[in-house]
CSV table of C-alpha atoms in Angstrom, one decimal:
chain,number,residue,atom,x,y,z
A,1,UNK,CA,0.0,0.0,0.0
A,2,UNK,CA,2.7,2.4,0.9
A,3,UNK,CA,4.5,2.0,-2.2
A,4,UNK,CA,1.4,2.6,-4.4
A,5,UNK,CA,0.9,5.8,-1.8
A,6,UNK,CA,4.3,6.8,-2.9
A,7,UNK,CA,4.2,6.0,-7.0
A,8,UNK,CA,0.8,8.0,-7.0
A,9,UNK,CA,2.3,11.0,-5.4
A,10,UNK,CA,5.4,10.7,-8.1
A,11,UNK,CA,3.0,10.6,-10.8
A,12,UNK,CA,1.0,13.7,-9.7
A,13,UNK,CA,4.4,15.7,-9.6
A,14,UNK,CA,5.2,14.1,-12.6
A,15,UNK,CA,2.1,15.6,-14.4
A,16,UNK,CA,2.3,19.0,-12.2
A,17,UNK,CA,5.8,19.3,-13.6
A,18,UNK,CA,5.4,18.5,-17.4
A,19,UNK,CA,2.7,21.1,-17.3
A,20,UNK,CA,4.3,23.4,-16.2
A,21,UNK,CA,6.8,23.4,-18.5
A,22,UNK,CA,4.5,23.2,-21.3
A,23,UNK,CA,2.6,26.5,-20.1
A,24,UNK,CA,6.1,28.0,-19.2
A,25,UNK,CA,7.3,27.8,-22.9
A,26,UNK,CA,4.2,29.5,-24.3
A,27,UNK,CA,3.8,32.6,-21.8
A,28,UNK,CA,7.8,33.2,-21.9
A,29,UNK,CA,7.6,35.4,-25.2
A,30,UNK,CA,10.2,38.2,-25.3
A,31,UNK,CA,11.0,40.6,-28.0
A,32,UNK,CA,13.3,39.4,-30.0
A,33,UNK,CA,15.7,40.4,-33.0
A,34,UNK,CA,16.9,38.3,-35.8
A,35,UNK,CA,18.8,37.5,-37.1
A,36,UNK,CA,20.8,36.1,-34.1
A,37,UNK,CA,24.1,36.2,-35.1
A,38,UNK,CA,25.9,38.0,-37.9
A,39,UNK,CA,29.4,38.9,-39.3
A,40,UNK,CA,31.3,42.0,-38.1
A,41,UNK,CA,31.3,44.2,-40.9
A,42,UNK,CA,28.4,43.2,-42.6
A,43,UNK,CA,25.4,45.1,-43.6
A,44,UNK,CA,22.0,43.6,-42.4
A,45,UNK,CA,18.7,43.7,-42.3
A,46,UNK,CA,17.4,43.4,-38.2
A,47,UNK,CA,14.1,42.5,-37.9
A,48,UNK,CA,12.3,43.2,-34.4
A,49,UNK,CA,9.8,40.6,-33.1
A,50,UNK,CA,7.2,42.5,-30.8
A,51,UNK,CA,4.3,39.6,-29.4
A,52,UNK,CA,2.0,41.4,-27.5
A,53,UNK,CA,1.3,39.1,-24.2
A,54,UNK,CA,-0.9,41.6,-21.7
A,55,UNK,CA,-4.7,40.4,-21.2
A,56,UNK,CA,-7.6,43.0,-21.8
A,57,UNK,CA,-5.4,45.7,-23.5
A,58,UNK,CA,-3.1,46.1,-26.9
A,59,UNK,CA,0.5,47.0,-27.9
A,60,UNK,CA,0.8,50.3,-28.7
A,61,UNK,CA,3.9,51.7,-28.6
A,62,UNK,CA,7.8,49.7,-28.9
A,63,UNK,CA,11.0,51.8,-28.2
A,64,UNK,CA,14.2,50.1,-29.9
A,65,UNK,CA,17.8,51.4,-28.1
A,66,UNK,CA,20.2,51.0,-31.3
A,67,UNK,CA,23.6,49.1,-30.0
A,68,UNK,CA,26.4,51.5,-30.7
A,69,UNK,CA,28.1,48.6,-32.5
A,70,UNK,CA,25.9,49.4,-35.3
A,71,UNK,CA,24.6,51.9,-37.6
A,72,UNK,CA,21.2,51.9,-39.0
A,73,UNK,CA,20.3,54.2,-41.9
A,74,UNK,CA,16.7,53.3,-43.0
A,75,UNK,CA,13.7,51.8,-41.4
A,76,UNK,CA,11.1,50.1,-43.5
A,77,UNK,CA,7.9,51.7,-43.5
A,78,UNK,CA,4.9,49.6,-41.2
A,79,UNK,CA,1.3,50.5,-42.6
A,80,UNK,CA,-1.0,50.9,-39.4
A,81,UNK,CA,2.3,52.2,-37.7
A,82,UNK,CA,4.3,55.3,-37.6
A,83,UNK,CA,7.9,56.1,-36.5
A,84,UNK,CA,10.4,58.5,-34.8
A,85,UNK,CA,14.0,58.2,-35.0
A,86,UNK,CA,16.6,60.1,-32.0
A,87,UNK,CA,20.0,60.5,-33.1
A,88,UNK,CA,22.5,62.0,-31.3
A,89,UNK,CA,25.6,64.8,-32.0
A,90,UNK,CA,26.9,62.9,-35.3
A,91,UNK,CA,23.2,61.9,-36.9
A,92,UNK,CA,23.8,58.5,-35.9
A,93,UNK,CA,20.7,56.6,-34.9
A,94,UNK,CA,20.3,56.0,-31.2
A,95,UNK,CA,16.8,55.3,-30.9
A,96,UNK,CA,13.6,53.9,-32.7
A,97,UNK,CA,9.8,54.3,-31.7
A,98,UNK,CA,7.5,52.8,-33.2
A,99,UNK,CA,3.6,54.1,-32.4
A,100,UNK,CA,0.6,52.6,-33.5
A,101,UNK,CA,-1.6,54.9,-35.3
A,102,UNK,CA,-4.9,52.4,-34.1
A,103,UNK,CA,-5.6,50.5,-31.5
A,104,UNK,CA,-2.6,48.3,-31.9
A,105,UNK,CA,-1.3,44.2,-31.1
A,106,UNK,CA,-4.1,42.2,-29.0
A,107,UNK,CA,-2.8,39.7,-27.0
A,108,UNK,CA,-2.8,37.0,-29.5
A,109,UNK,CA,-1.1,39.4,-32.1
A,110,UNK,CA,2.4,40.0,-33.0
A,111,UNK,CA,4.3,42.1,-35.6
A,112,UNK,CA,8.0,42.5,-37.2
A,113,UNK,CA,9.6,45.4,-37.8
A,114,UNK,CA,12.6,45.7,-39.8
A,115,UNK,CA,16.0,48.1,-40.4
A,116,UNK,CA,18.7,48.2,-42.1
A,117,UNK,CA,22.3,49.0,-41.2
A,118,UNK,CA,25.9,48.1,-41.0
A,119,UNK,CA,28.1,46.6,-38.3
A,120,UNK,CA,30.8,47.7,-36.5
A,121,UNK,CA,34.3,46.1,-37.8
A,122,UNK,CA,35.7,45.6,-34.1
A,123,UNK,CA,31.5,44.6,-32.8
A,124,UNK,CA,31.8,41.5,-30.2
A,125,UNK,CA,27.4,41.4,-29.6
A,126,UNK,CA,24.5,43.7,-30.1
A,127,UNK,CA,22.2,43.9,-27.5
A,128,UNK,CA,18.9,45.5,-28.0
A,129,UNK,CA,17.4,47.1,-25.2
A,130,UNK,CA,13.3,47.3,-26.1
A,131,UNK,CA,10.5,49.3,-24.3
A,132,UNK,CA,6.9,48.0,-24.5
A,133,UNK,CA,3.7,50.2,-24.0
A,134,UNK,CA,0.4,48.7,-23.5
A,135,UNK,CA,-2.5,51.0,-23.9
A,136,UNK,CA,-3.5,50.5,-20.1
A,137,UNK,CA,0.0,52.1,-19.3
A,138,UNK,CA,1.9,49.2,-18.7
A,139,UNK,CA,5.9,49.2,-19.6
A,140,UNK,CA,7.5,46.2,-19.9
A,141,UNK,CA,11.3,47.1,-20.0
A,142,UNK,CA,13.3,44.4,-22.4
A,143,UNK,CA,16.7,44.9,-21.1
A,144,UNK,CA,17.6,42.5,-18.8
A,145,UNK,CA,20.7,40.6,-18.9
A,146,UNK,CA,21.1,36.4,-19.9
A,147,UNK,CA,18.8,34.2,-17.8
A,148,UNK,CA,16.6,37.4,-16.7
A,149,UNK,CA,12.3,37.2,-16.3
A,150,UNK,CA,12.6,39.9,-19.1
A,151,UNK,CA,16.1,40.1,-21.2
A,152,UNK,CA,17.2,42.2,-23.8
A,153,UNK,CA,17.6,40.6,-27.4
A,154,UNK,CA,21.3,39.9,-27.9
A,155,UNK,CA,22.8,39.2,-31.4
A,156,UNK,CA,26.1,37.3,-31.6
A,157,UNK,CA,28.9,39.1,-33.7
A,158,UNK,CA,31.2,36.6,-35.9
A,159,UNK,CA,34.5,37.2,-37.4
A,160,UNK,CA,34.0,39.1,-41.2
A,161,UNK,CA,33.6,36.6,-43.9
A,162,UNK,CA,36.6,36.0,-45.8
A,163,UNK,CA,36.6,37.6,-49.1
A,164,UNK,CA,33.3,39.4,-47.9
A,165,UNK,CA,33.8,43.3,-48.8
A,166,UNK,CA,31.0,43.4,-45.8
A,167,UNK,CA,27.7,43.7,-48.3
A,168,UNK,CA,26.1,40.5,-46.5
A,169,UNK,CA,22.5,40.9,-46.0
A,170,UNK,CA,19.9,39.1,-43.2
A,171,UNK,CA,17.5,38.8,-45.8
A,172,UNK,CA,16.8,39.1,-50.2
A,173,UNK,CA,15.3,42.7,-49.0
A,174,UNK,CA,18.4,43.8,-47.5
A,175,UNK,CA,20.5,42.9,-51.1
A,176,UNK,CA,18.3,45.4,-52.3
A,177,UNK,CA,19.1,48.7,-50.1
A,178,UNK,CA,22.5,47.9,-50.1
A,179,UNK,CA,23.8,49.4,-53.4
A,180,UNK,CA,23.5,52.3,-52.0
A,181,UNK,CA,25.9,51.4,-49.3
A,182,UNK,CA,25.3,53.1,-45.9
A,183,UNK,CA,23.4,56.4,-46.7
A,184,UNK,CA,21.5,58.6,-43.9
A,185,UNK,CA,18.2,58.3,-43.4
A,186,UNK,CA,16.2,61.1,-45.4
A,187,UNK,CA,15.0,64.4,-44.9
A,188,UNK,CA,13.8,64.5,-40.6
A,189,UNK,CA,13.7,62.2,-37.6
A,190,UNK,CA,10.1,61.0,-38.2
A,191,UNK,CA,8.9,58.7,-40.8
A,192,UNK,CA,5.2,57.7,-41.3
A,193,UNK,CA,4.4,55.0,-43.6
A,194,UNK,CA,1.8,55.8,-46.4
A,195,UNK,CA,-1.6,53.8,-46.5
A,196,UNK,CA,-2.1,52.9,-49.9
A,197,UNK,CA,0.8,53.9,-51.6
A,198,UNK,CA,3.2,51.6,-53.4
A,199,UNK,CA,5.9,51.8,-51.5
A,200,UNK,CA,3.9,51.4,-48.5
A,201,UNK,CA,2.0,48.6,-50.3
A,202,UNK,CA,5.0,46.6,-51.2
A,203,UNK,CA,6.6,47.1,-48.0
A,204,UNK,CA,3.5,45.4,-45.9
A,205,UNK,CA,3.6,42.7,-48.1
A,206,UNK,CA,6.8,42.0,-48.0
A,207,UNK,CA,7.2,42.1,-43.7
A,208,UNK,CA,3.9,40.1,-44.0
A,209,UNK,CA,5.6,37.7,-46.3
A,210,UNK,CA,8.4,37.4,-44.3
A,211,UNK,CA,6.3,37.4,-40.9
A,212,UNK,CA,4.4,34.3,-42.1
A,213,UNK,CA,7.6,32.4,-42.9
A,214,UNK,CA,9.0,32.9,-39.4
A,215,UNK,CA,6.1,32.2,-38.0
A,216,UNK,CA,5.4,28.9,-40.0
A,217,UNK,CA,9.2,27.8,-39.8
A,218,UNK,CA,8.7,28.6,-35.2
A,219,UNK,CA,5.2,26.6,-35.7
A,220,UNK,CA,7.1,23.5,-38.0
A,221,UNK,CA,10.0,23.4,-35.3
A,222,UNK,CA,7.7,23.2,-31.9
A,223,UNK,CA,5.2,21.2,-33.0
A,224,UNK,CA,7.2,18.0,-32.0
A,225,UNK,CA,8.2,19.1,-28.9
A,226,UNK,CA,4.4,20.1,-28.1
A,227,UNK,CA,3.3,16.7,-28.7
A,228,UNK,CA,6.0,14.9,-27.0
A,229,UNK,CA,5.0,16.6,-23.5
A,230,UNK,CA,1.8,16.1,-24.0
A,231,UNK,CA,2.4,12.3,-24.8
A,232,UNK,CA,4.2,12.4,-21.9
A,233,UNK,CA,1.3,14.4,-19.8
A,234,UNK,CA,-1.0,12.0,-20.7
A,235,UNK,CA,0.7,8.9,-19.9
A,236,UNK,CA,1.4,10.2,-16.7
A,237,UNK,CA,-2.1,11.1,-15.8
A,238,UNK,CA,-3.3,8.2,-17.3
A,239,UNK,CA,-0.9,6.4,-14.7
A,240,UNK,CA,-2.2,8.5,-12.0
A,241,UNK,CA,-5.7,7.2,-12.7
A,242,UNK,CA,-5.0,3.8,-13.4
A,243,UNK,CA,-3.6,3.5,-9.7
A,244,UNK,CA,-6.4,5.0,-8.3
A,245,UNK,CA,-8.8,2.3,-9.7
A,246,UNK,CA,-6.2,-0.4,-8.4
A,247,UNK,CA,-6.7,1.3,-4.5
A,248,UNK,CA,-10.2,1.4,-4.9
């Protein structure tokens, strides 16, 4: 009897756990920026992940700190979203807001948004300090370190490419601005994109493009891990219940 006690209190911890664990890996969605790691010297295309998590209220405003280790010099347009851009003494971006000209990401909702730049010869890591606003007034500061409840995205600089002359791109979109090399952002610090127009028009597309290949290669590579804990749930709860009946 007291081993049956025993194997029927592992089980329950056994189930309690793998639940846990399950529920642990959906809610712990940060904001993220990808690509992950990238050559020193290179110019890239960073694309910002922003899921909005908060119950009963939307995402409606994401501040980016640029990493001194590189410089950006465009931002893509967003339809639905406008942007303001802080630079400091030399022009150099320092900061990105994006603002949500409606009512923003629900909780089930996430977005991309997208710049281009080029990185610093001597860069060892980028880290991405991000600011989210809820329309309630919540702020949920991105910019804690490794192993923190809420870290900053860090993207892991590799030695230059041999033979690279330091045009490598994050993504087909990024070959594109590149011919023209490093150029300033134009005329002011704000930038609104344009409902409707083609440049606005092709540049949705294209993040929504993009955003549904992520999303489908994230869905393609967590899918067998989903099912193997809940195989393994279900075995234990079914293990739980099938030593109940044996005590009855």
């Amino acid at each position: 009897m007291n081993m049956k006690i025993k194997m029927k209190k592992l089980a329950v911890a056994a189930t309690m756990a793998v639940c846990l664990l399950m529920f642990a890996g959906i809610a712990s969605a940060h904001v993220t920026v990808q690509p992950q790691e990238v050559p020193a010297g290179s110019y890239q295309v960073m694309s910002v992940r922003v899921p909005s998590e908060e119950k009963g209220t939307t995402t409606v405003k994401i501040q980016v700190k640029v990493p001194d280790q590189i410089k950006v010099s465009r931002v893509e347009p967003k339809v639905g979203w406008k942007y303001t851009l802080e630079k400091d003494a030399e022009s150099k971006i320092t900061s990105i807001t994006w603002t949500a000209d409606g009512t923003g990401l629900s909780e089930t909702e996430f977005t991309d948004f997208r710049v281009n730049g080029k990185v610093a010869d001597d860069a060892k890591e980028l880290v991405w300090k991000a600011y989210q606003t809820y329309a309630n007034g919540t702020l949920v500061e991105w910019v804690g370190g490794d192993g923190a409840d809420k870290p900053a995205s860090v993207t892991m600089v590799t030695a230059a490419e041999a033979g690279s002359d330091g045009h490598g791109h994050g993504s087909s979109a990024g070959a594109a601005d590149n011919k023209s090399g490093d150029t300033s952002v134009s005329s002011g610090d704000t930038g609104k994109a344009e409902t409707g127009t083609d440049s606005g028009s092709a540049g949705a597309a294209e993040t929504a493009a993009d955003t549904n290949a992520n999303a489908g290669d994230d869905y393609n590579a967590t899918l067998p891990l989903v099912l193997s804990i809940v195989a393994v749930a279900l075995g234990a709860i079914a293990l739980v219940i099938s030593l109940t009946r044996k005590k009855r």
